[in-house]
Coordinates of C-alpha atoms in Angstrom, one line a residue:
M1186 CA -11.4 16.3 10.7
A1187 CA -8.0 17.0 12.3
T1188 CA -6.1 15.4 9.4
T1189 CA -8.1 17.4 6.9
E1190 CA -7.4 20.6 8.8
F1191 CA -3.7 19.8 9.0
M1192 CA -3.4 18.9 5.3
K1193 CA -5.3 22.1 4.3
L1194 CA -2.9 24.2 6.2
R1195 CA 0.0 22.5 4.3
G1196 CA -1.8 22.9 1.0
A1197 CA -2.0 19.2 0.3
L1198 CA -4.8 18.1 -2.0
L1199 CA -7.1 15.2 -1.1
F1200 CA -7.2 12.3 -3.6
D1201 CA -9.9 9.6 -3.8
L1202 CA -8.2 6.4 -5.0
P1203 CA -9.1 2.9 -5.9
I1204 CA -8.7 -0.1 -3.6
T1205 CA -8.1 -2.6 -6.4
T1206 CA -4.9 -2.7 -8.3
R1207 CA -2.3 -4.9 -10.1
M1208 CA 0.4 -2.5 -8.9
I1209 CA 0.7 -3.4 -5.2
S1210 CA 3.2 -1.5 -3.0
S1211 CA 4.7 -4.7 -1.4
P1212 CA 5.4 -7.1 -4.3
G1213 CA 8.4 -8.6 -2.6
A1214 CA 6.1 -11.0 -0.7
L1215 CA 5.1 -12.5 -4.1
T1216 CA 8.6 -12.7 -5.5
G1217 CA 10.3 -13.6 -2.2
T1218 CA 12.8 -10.8 -2.6
I1219 CA 11.9 -8.4 0.2
P1220 CA 11.6 -9.8 3.8
S1221 CA 9.6 -6.8 5.1
D1222 CA 6.8 -7.1 2.5
V1223 CA 3.4 -8.7 3.3
D1224 CA 1.2 -10.9 1.1
P1225 CA -1.7 -9.1 -0.7
F1226 CA -5.3 -10.2 -0.9
E1227 CA -5.9 -11.6 -4.4
I1228 CA -9.4 -11.2 -5.9
N1229 CA -11.2 -12.0 -9.2
F1230 CA -12.2 -8.7 -10.7
F1231 CA -14.4 -9.4 -13.7
N1232 CA -12.3 -12.5 -14.6
H1233 CA -9.1 -10.6 -14.1
K1234 CA -6.6 -11.4 -11.3
T1235 CA -6.1 -8.3 -9.2
F1236 CA -5.4 -7.3 -5.6
L1237 CA -6.8 -5.2 -2.8
T1238 CA -4.5 -2.3 -2.2
Q1239 CA -1.8 -2.5 0.5
S1240 CA -1.1 1.2 0.2
S1241 CA -2.2 4.1 -2.1
Q1242 CA 1.3 5.5 -2.2
L1243 CA 2.1 4.7 -5.9
Y1244 CA -1.0 6.5 -7.0
L1245 CA -0.2 9.5 -4.9
E1246 CA 3.2 9.6 -6.5
F1247 CA 1.5 9.8 -9.9
A1248 CA -0.4 12.9 -8.7
I1249 CA 2.7 14.9 -7.8
T1250 CA 4.3 14.4 -11.3
N1251 CA 1.8 17.2 -12.3
P1252 CA 3.9 20.4 -12.1
E1253 CA 1.0 22.3 -10.6
I1254 CA 0.6 19.9 -7.6
Q1255 CA 3.2 20.0 -4.8
S1256 CA 1.7 17.6 -2.2
V1257 CA -1.3 15.2 -1.9
F1258 CA -2.8 12.9 0.7
C1259 CA -5.5 10.3 1.0
W1260 CA -7.6 8.5 3.7
E1261 CA -8.3 5.0 2.3
K1262 CA -8.6 1.4 3.4
S1263 CA -5.6 -0.8 3.0
F1264 CA -5.5 -4.6 3.1
R1265 CA -2.6 -7.0 4.0
R1266 CA -3.0 -10.7 4.2
E1267 CA -1.6 -11.3 7.7
K1268 CA -3.3 -12.7 10.8
A1269 CA -4.4 -10.1 13.4
D1270 CA -2.2 -9.7 16.5
F1271 CA -2.0 -7.1 19.2
R1272 CA -1.0 -4.4 16.7
H1273 CA -1.7 -5.8 13.2
L1274 CA -5.0 -5.9 11.3
P1275 CA -5.6 -7.3 7.8
E1276 CA -7.9 -4.3 7.0
F1277 CA -7.1 -0.9 8.4
T1278 CA -7.5 2.8 7.7
H1279 CA -4.4 4.4 6.1
V1280 CA -3.6 8.1 6.0
E1281 CA -0.9 8.7 3.4
F1282 CA 1.0 11.8 2.2
E1283 CA 3.3 12.5 -0.7
G1284 CA 5.1 15.7 -1.6
N1285 CA 7.9 17.3 -3.5
I1286 CA 10.1 17.3 -0.4
N1287 CA 13.4 15.7 0.7
F1288 CA 13.9 13.1 3.4
K1289 CA 14.6 15.5 6.2
E1290 CA 11.6 17.7 5.3
N1291 CA 9.5 14.6 5.3
L1292 CA 10.4 13.8 8.9
I1293 CA 9.5 17.3 10.0
I1294 CA 6.0 17.0 8.4
Q1295 CA 5.4 13.7 10.2
K1296 CA 6.4 15.3 13.5
E1297 CA 4.1 18.3 12.9
Y1298 CA 1.3 16.0 11.9
I1299 CA 1.3 13.6 14.8
Q1300 CA 1.7 16.5 17.3
F1301 CA -1.2 18.3 15.6
L1302 CA -3.4 15.2 16.0
V1303 CA -2.4 14.8 19.7
S1304 CA -3.0 18.5 20.4
Y1305 CA -6.4 18.4 18.6
I1306 CA -7.5 15.4 20.7
I1307 CA -6.4 17.1 23.9
Q1308 CA -8.2 20.3 23.1
N1309 CA -11.4 18.7 21.8
N1310 CA -11.7 15.3 23.5
I1311 CA -10.2 15.7 26.9
G1312 CA -13.1 14.0 28.6
D1313 CA -12.8 10.9 26.4
L1314 CA -9.1 10.7 27.0
G1315 CA -9.8 10.7 30.7
V1316 CA -11.6 7.4 30.3
F1317 CA -8.5 5.7 29.1
L1318 CA -5.6 7.6 30.7
D1319 CA -4.7 8.5 34.2
K1320 CA -3.2 11.9 35.2
K1321 CA 0.4 10.9 34.7
Q1322 CA -0.4 9.4 31.3
M1323 CA -2.3 12.5 30.3
S1324 CA 0.6 14.7 31.4
L1325 CA 3.0 12.7 29.3
L1326 CA 0.7 13.0 26.3
K1327 CA 0.6 16.8 26.7
E1328 CA 4.4 16.9 27.0
F1329 CA 4.6 14.9 23.8
S1330 CA 2.5 17.4 22.0
R1331 CA 4.9 20.2 23.0
L1332 CA 8.3 18.6 22.2
K1333 CA 10.6 20.8 20.1
S1334 CA 12.2 17.8 18.5
F1335 CA 12.1 14.0 18.2
E1336 CA 15.2 11.8 18.5
E1337 CA 16.7 10.1 15.5
I1338 CA 18.8 7.0 15.5
S1339 CA 20.0 4.9 12.5
F1340 CA 18.9 1.4 12.0
I1341 CA 22.5 0.2 12.5
D1342 CA 23.0 2.2 15.7
A1343 CA 19.6 0.9 17.0
F1344 CA 21.1 -2.6 16.8
K1345 CA 24.1 -1.5 18.8
L1346 CA 21.8 0.0 21.4
L1347 CA 19.8 -3.3 21.5
K1348 CA 23.0 -5.3 22.0
E1349 CA 24.1 -2.9 24.7
K1350 CA 20.8 -3.1 26.6
T1351 CA 20.2 -6.9 26.3
G1352 CA 23.6 -8.5 25.7
D1353 CA 21.9 -10.7 23.1
P1354 CA 24.2 -11.8 20.3
K1355 CA 21.3 -11.9 17.8
Y1356 CA 21.7 -8.1 17.6
N1357 CA 25.3 -8.4 16.3
Q1358 CA 24.1 -8.2 12.7
P1359 CA 21.5 -5.5 11.8
T1360 CA 18.6 -7.1 9.9
I1361 CA 14.9 -6.3 9.7
K1362 CA 14.3 -10.0 10.3
K1363 CA 15.3 -9.4 13.9
F1364 CA 13.6 -6.1 14.4
G1365 CA 10.0 -6.4 15.5
A1366 CA 7.5 -5.0 18.0
Y1367 CA 9.6 -6.1 21.0
E1368 CA 12.7 -4.3 19.7
E1369 CA 10.8 -1.2 18.9
V1370 CA 9.5 -0.9 22.4
L1371 CA 13.0 -1.5 23.8
I1372 CA 14.3 1.3 21.7
T1373 CA 11.7 3.8 22.9
E1374 CA 12.2 2.8 26.5
A1375 CA 16.0 3.1 26.2
I1376 CA 15.8 6.5 24.5
G1377 CA 12.8 7.8 26.5
Q1378 CA 11.6 9.9 23.7
P1379 CA 9.6 9.7 20.4
V1380 CA 12.2 8.5 17.9
F1381 CA 12.7 8.0 14.1
I1382 CA 14.7 4.9 13.2
T1383 CA 16.4 5.9 9.9
N1384 CA 18.3 4.3 7.1
F1385 CA 17.3 0.6 7.1
I1386 CA 19.2 -2.0 5.0
E1387 CA 18.3 -1.1 1.4
N1388 CA 17.8 -4.6 0.1
E1389 CA 15.4 -5.5 3.0
V1390 CA 12.9 -2.7 2.5
A1391 CA 10.4 -1.8 -0.2
F1392 CA 11.6 -1.3 -3.8
Y1393 CA 10.4 2.3 -4.0
H1394 CA 12.8 3.7 -1.3
A1395 CA 15.8 5.7 -2.6
K1396 CA 19.3 4.7 -1.7
C1397 CA 21.1 6.8 1.0
E1398 CA 23.5 9.2 -0.7
K1399 CA 26.2 8.6 2.0
N1400 CA 25.9 4.8 1.9
K1401 CA 24.3 3.0 -1.0
L1402 CA 23.8 -0.1 1.1
L1403 CA 21.2 1.8 3.2
A1404 CA 17.8 3.2 2.2
E1405 CA 16.6 6.8 2.7
N1406 CA 13.7 5.7 4.9
A1407 CA 12.4 5.9 8.4
D1408 CA 10.0 4.4 10.9
F1409 CA 8.5 6.7 13.6
L1410 CA 8.2 5.0 17.0
F1411 CA 5.6 6.3 19.5
P1412 CA 6.9 6.1 23.1
G1413 CA 6.2 2.8 24.8
Y1414 CA 4.5 1.5 21.7
G1415 CA 6.5 1.3 18.5
E1416 CA 6.0 2.1 14.8
V1417 CA 3.0 4.2 13.8
I1418 CA 4.4 5.8 10.6
G1419 CA 6.6 4.4 7.8
S1420 CA 8.2 6.8 5.4
G1421 CA 10.9 7.5 2.9
Q1422 CA 12.4 9.4 0.0
R1423 CA 11.4 7.7 -3.3
V1424 CA 13.4 6.5 -6.2
R1425 CA 13.6 9.4 -8.6
T1426 CA 14.8 8.5 -12.1
R1427 CA 13.7 5.9 -14.6
E1428 CA 17.1 4.3 -14.5
E1429 CA 16.9 3.9 -10.7
T1430 CA 13.4 2.6 -10.8
E1431 CA 14.0 0.1 -13.6
A1432 CA 17.1 -1.2 -11.8
K1433 CA 15.0 -1.7 -8.6
A1434 CA 12.2 -3.4 -10.5
N1435 CA 14.6 -5.8 -12.1
R1436 CA 16.5 -6.6 -8.9
F1437 CA 13.3 -7.2 -7.0
K1438 CA 11.8 -9.2 -9.9
L1439 CA 8.7 -7.0 -10.4
S1440 CA 6.4 -7.5 -13.3
M1441 CA 7.4 -5.0 -15.9
R1442 CA 3.9 -5.1 -17.3
D1443 CA 2.2 -4.3 -14.0
Y1444 CA 4.7 -1.7 -13.0
K1445 CA 5.1 0.0 -16.4
P1446 CA 3.0 3.0 -15.4
Y1447 CA 5.1 3.6 -12.3
I1448 CA 8.3 3.2 -14.2
E1449 CA 7.1 5.5 -16.9
S1450 CA 6.1 8.2 -14.4
R1451 CA 9.8 8.9 -14.1
D1452 CA 9.9 9.8 -17.8
I1453 CA 9.7 13.6 -17.1
Q1454 CA 12.3 16.2 -17.4
N1455 CA 14.2 16.9 -14.2
P1456 CA 12.1 14.6 -11.9
K1457 CA 11.8 16.2 -8.5
I1458 CA 13.0 14.8 -5.2
H1459 CA 9.9 13.5 -3.5
S1460 CA 9.1 11.7 -0.3
G1461 CA 6.1 10.5 1.6
W1462 CA 4.7 8.5 4.6
G1463 CA 1.8 6.4 5.7
M1464 CA 0.1 6.0 9.1
G1465 CA -2.4 3.4 10.2
I1466 CA -5.1 5.3 12.1
E1467 CA -5.8 2.3 14.4
R1468 CA -2.2 2.1 15.4
F1469 CA -2.2 5.8 16.3
V1470 CA -5.4 5.4 18.4
Q1471 CA -4.0 2.3 20.1
A1472 CA -0.7 4.1 21.0
V1473 CA -2.4 7.3 22.3
L1474 CA -5.1 5.5 24.3
Q1475 CA -2.6 2.7 25.4
L1476 CA -5.0 0.0 24.3
P1477 CA -3.7 -3.6 24.7
F1478 CA -5.1 -4.8 21.4
I1479 CA -5.4 -2.9 18.1
W1480 CA -8.9 -4.2 17.3
E1481 CA -10.1 -2.2 20.3
A1482 CA -9.4 0.9 18.2
K1483 CA -12.2 0.1 15.8
V1484 CA -16.0 -0.2 16.2
F1485 CA -16.2 -3.0 13.6
P1486 CA -12.8 -4.6 13.4
R1487 CA -11.9 -7.1 10.7
V1488 CA -9.6 -9.9 11.9
H1489 CA -8.6 -13.1 10.2
N1490 CA -11.3 -15.2 11.9
Q1491 CA -14.2 -12.7 11.9
N1492 CA -15.9 -10.9 9.0
H1493 CA -19.1 -9.9 10.7
P1494 CA -21.2 -8.0 11.7

């Protein structure tokens, strides 16, 4: 309800999208070209090899090529073939947004959205929050909902901070291969605020991220880290032209047949700058309620060794 209310205020249209596709959002796991990508679930769909969706983003991008549509969102299931751990589930609920906005505007919308959710819960579910949070934790959550700004730090500077705080030489060279849950928590503790980690190494993140204008070796993307928890939102500005998209598809060895619709969606006059983000609802709930395990955020969780009831 809170998400729908927020999106309505922003004028974003709700889209109902398929959960089967040949055009997965993280194909780098199949081609071995993108270390941050995760394997998809493959299924037999009427004798055709297909996949369960990892994200509805690419379909939302199609929607905003319509000149009458400025922003869209969805609330769908996403599936990623990885074993469950304290903050990963192979099946989760995904809120995703795409709009004709630039990178900085995208960060602002994320901040407004997550503060809207927290404020809504405080106003409407204060008794439920009291079951999970003590007075100090409740006070910090209220403070979070009123913050005027969130911190920003580049991926490269985040590694400098990690090296400074730990002295560990593994942080000498910034790479997503050495940036996980532990590092995210360290960053939030060091900064003491909600923080956006921006501009990851371009060839280590998803193919659809635009290159940073100031440094082509970096991507125009960001992860939002919730205090004391870590990433709850992933976001970025998207590749814009057909030339850029084809170059990315070739470099990351994507199937031109499967991704032809996405590439051709750039065949419009003066394609707009557009950006988007996605948030796993279970991660948000886990972070807010300070739950030790993400499956505690669902009534009927699906983990790698349980598919019932």
